Every structure is written in C-alpha cells, then in structure tokens.
Amino acid sequence: MAYPEITMATTTIHNPKNPRHFMRAKPVTRTVRVMMGGQVIAETNRATRVTELGKDMLDPIFYIPRDDVTAPLTPVEGKTTHCPLKGDASYFTVEGQEIAWSYDAPLDFCDVLKGLIAFYPDRVTTIEVGENDQG
C-alpha cells in the first residue's frame, strides 16, 4: 500500500551505509536567539532545525550561521568526533565552557550544515521569537 502523504525519502538525508540513520534539516521561519548566562551569544533569522534518528530519536537542534554568532568562539584543540551521517565535528568554547560544535567539512550529502554552528541545548537557552512568516 502506498502512502503518498509521506515524503520521508525526499525530505530527509540518509546515511548511505545505514538507511535507518537519517535526519531532516528544515529552515526555521522565526528568529532564533541563543543565550548563555542571560547574554545573547547568537541571533539569526536563518537558522536550520535538524531532527535526527540514529540509535534513538534525538531532540531537535538549531544550527546557526557562523556569521550570526556574536560571542567569540574558541576552538577546542585536539577534539573531534565523527558522525557517519554528518562528518567530522569540531568543538568550541565560549568563556571557557564547551558549548558548541560544527561540521566545517560535512559529508557531500549533508552539505546543508556547512558554515553552521550548533549549541548544546543543556548549556544554553535557545528560543524562537517573532511571528511565523509562513503561517
């Protein structure tokens, strides 16, 4: 039986070696503000929300264009991890606290993340503000 309302195959990015590991990257239609200790460290109207299914369904993560991060990001020297879906991650601190990561050279099929920074949701406060532009 076909399910025409399900568009998973065309709206998700799949790990070619494990089709059950996939993510959906979707533009956010509101302004996204990231705060640390009450201070705004990033604000954008160009965020991407990533929802990923790996071994479990992960909480959605906002990815923010690097140009919209106002806090100075200090690279964590010698720390990288590899995701078979996204590529090699680099990590960053703000004021000595590790709070962010990025995929500077994401895998070819996941280039939507290039130039974007993600923040640990338990180390910052992230909110959507403003009206929804697309209803």
mmCIF file of C-alpha atoms in Angstrom:
data_model
loop_
_atom_site.group_PDB
_atom_site.id
_atom_site.type_symbol
_atom_site.label_atom_id
_atom_site.label_comp_id
_atom_site.label_asym_id
_atom_site.label_seq_id
_atom_site.Cartn_x
_atom_site.Cartn_y
_atom_site.Cartn_z
ATOM 1 C CA MET A 1 0.000 0.000 0.000
ATOM 2 C CA ALA A 2 1.385 3.408 -0.977
ATOM 3 C CA TYR A 3 1.289 6.385 1.396
ATOM 4 C CA PRO A 4 1.519 9.487 -0.839
ATOM 5 C CA GLU A 5 1.367 11.907 2.111
ATOM 6 C CA ILE A 6 4.652 10.518 3.480
ATOM 7 C CA THR A 7 7.623 12.246 1.841
ATOM 8 C CA MET A 8 10.410 10.927 4.070
ATOM 9 C CA ALA A 9 12.569 9.747 1.163
ATOM 10 C CA THR A 10 12.633 13.200 -0.448
ATOM 11 C CA THR A 11 12.857 15.395 2.646
ATOM 12 C CA THR A 12 15.450 13.548 4.688
ATOM 13 C CA ILE A 13 19.172 12.926 4.442
ATOM 14 C CA HIS A 14 20.104 9.284 4.924
ATOM 15 C CA ASN A 15 23.352 7.648 5.960
ATOM 16 C CA PRO A 16 24.185 5.618 2.822
ATOM 17 C CA LYS A 17 25.572 2.756 4.928
ATOM 18 C CA ASN A 18 22.587 2.698 7.306
ATOM 19 C CA PRO A 19 19.270 3.957 5.883
ATOM 20 C CA ARG A 20 17.715 3.811 9.373
ATOM 21 C CA HIS A 21 20.075 6.632 10.427
ATOM 22 C CA PHE A 22 18.700 9.829 8.940
ATOM 23 C CA MET A 23 17.997 13.471 9.622
ATOM 24 C CA ARG A 24 15.729 16.212 8.430
ATOM 25 C CA ALA A 25 17.082 19.749 8.073
ATOM 26 C CA LYS A 26 14.402 22.396 7.802
ATOM 27 C CA PRO A 27 14.690 26.203 7.718
ATOM 28 C CA VAL A 28 13.206 27.956 10.740
ATOM 29 C CA THR A 29 10.705 30.680 9.894
ATOM 30 C CA ARG A 30 11.218 32.672 13.107
ATOM 31 C CA THR A 31 14.177 34.453 14.643
ATOM 32 C CA VAL A 32 16.250 32.127 16.823
ATOM 33 C CA ARG A 33 18.100 33.611 19.794
ATOM 34 C CA VAL A 34 20.784 31.737 21.762
ATOM 35 C CA MET A 35 21.675 32.958 25.256
ATOM 36 C CA MET A 36 24.319 31.984 27.767
ATOM 37 C CA GLY A 37 24.084 33.354 31.292
ATOM 38 C CA GLY A 38 21.458 35.879 30.222
ATOM 39 C CA GLN A 39 23.641 37.271 27.400
ATOM 40 C CA VAL A 40 22.689 36.873 23.737
ATOM 41 C CA ILE A 41 25.506 34.989 22.018
ATOM 42 C CA ALA A 42 23.776 34.345 18.676
ATOM 43 C CA GLU A 43 20.692 35.591 16.886
ATOM 44 C CA THR A 44 19.512 34.794 13.393
ATOM 45 C CA ASN A 45 16.574 34.603 11.056
ATOM 46 C CA ARG A 46 18.485 31.979 9.015
ATOM 47 C CA ALA A 47 18.523 29.014 11.439
ATOM 48 C CA THR A 48 18.086 25.399 10.413
ATOM 49 C CA ARG A 49 16.318 22.908 12.695
ATOM 50 C CA VAL A 50 17.795 19.397 12.489
ATOM 51 C CA THR A 51 15.901 16.372 13.731
ATOM 52 C CA GLU A 52 17.885 13.138 13.668
ATOM 53 C CA LEU A 53 17.089 9.470 14.127
ATOM 54 C CA GLY A 54 20.099 7.319 14.961
ATOM 55 C CA LYS A 55 20.038 4.695 17.680
ATOM 56 C CA ASP A 56 17.217 6.811 19.147
ATOM 57 C CA MET A 57 15.228 9.893 18.138
ATOM 58 C CA LEU A 58 17.364 12.874 19.149
ATOM 59 C CA ASP A 59 15.961 16.190 20.311
ATOM 60 C CA PRO A 60 15.857 18.815 17.540
ATOM 61 C CA ILE A 61 18.952 21.027 17.328
ATOM 62 C CA PHE A 62 19.157 24.537 15.911
ATOM 63 C CA TYR A 63 22.097 25.215 13.589
ATOM 64 C CA ILE A 64 23.020 28.904 13.319
ATOM 65 C CA PRO A 65 25.112 30.550 10.578
ATOM 66 C CA ARG A 66 28.584 31.258 11.955
ATOM 67 C CA ASP A 67 28.224 34.917 10.901
ATOM 68 C CA ASP A 68 25.254 35.275 13.275
ATOM 69 C CA VAL A 69 27.168 34.108 16.357
ATOM 70 C CA THR A 70 28.223 37.219 18.278
ATOM 71 C CA ALA A 71 30.219 35.564 21.073
ATOM 72 C CA PRO A 72 33.866 34.739 20.366
ATOM 73 C CA LEU A 73 34.172 31.008 19.713
ATOM 74 C CA THR A 74 37.414 29.392 20.824
ATOM 75 C CA PRO A 75 38.221 26.045 19.182
ATOM 76 C CA VAL A 76 38.748 23.063 21.484
ATOM 77 C CA GLU A 77 42.198 21.916 20.389
ATOM 78 C CA GLY A 78 42.547 18.229 19.544
ATOM 79 C CA LYS A 79 38.865 17.335 19.954
ATOM 80 C CA THR A 80 36.932 15.954 17.017
ATOM 81 C CA THR A 81 34.271 13.306 16.635
ATOM 82 C CA HIS A 82 32.900 11.551 13.587
ATOM 83 C CA CYS A 83 29.268 11.070 12.627
ATOM 84 C CA PRO A 84 28.667 8.704 9.693
ATOM 85 C CA LEU A 85 25.738 10.896 8.647
ATOM 86 C CA LYS A 86 27.255 14.378 9.010
ATOM 87 C CA GLY A 87 31.053 14.060 9.043
ATOM 88 C CA ASP A 88 33.765 15.275 11.422
ATOM 89 C CA ALA A 89 32.731 17.717 14.135
ATOM 90 C CA SER A 90 34.863 20.473 15.658
ATOM 91 C CA TYR A 91 34.061 21.880 19.097
ATOM 92 C CA PHE A 92 34.076 25.379 20.586
ATOM 93 C CA THR A 93 34.060 27.117 23.926
ATOM 94 C CA VAL A 94 32.682 30.474 24.991
ATOM 95 C CA GLU A 95 34.225 31.931 28.146
ATOM 96 C CA GLY A 96 35.927 28.590 28.825
ATOM 97 C CA GLN A 97 32.758 26.482 28.624
ATOM 98 C CA GLU A 98 32.389 23.990 25.775
ATOM 99 C CA ILE A 99 29.010 24.847 24.283
ATOM 100 C CA ALA A 100 29.053 24.397 20.502
ATOM 101 C CA TRP A 101 30.138 22.295 17.551
ATOM 102 C CA SER A 102 30.193 22.483 13.774
ATOM 103 C CA TYR A 103 30.798 20.359 10.695
ATOM 104 C CA ASP A 104 33.218 22.534 8.739
ATOM 105 C CA ALA A 105 33.616 19.914 6.006
ATOM 106 C CA PRO A 106 30.387 17.891 6.195
ATOM 107 C CA LEU A 107 29.945 14.815 4.060
ATOM 108 C CA ASP A 108 28.833 15.636 0.500
ATOM 109 C CA PHE A 109 25.225 14.574 1.022
ATOM 110 C CA CYS A 110 24.997 16.671 4.202
ATOM 111 C CA ASP A 111 26.416 19.968 2.985
ATOM 112 C CA VAL A 112 23.342 21.812 4.323
ATOM 113 C CA LEU A 113 25.295 22.047 7.625
ATOM 114 C CA LYS A 114 28.365 23.749 6.145
ATOM 115 C CA GLY A 115 29.095 27.054 7.869
ATOM 116 C CA LEU A 116 26.599 26.412 10.672
ATOM 117 C CA ILE A 117 27.164 26.195 14.439
ATOM 118 C CA ALA A 118 25.078 24.090 16.831
ATOM 119 C CA PHE A 119 24.822 24.672 20.576
ATOM 120 C CA TYR A 120 24.361 22.114 23.333
ATOM 121 C CA PRO A 121 20.739 22.627 24.391
ATOM 122 C CA ASP A 122 21.524 21.898 28.046
ATOM 123 C CA ARG A 123 24.290 24.553 28.165
ATOM 124 C CA VAL A 124 22.495 27.489 26.531
ATOM 125 C CA THR A 125 18.955 28.812 26.310
ATOM 126 C CA THR A 126 17.562 28.836 22.807
ATOM 127 C CA ILE A 127 14.247 30.468 21.929
ATOM 128 C CA GLU A 128 12.256 31.242 18.811
ATOM 129 C CA VAL A 129 10.906 34.790 18.741
ATOM 130 C CA GLY A 130 8.611 36.710 16.441
ATOM 131 C CA GLU A 131 5.807 35.779 14.147
ATOM 132 C CA ASN A 132 5.783 32.698 11.970
ATOM 133 C CA ASP A 133 6.417 34.028 8.445
ATOM 134 C CA GLN A 134 4.805 31.116 6.624
ATOM 135 C CA GLY A 135 1.592 30.608 8.600
#
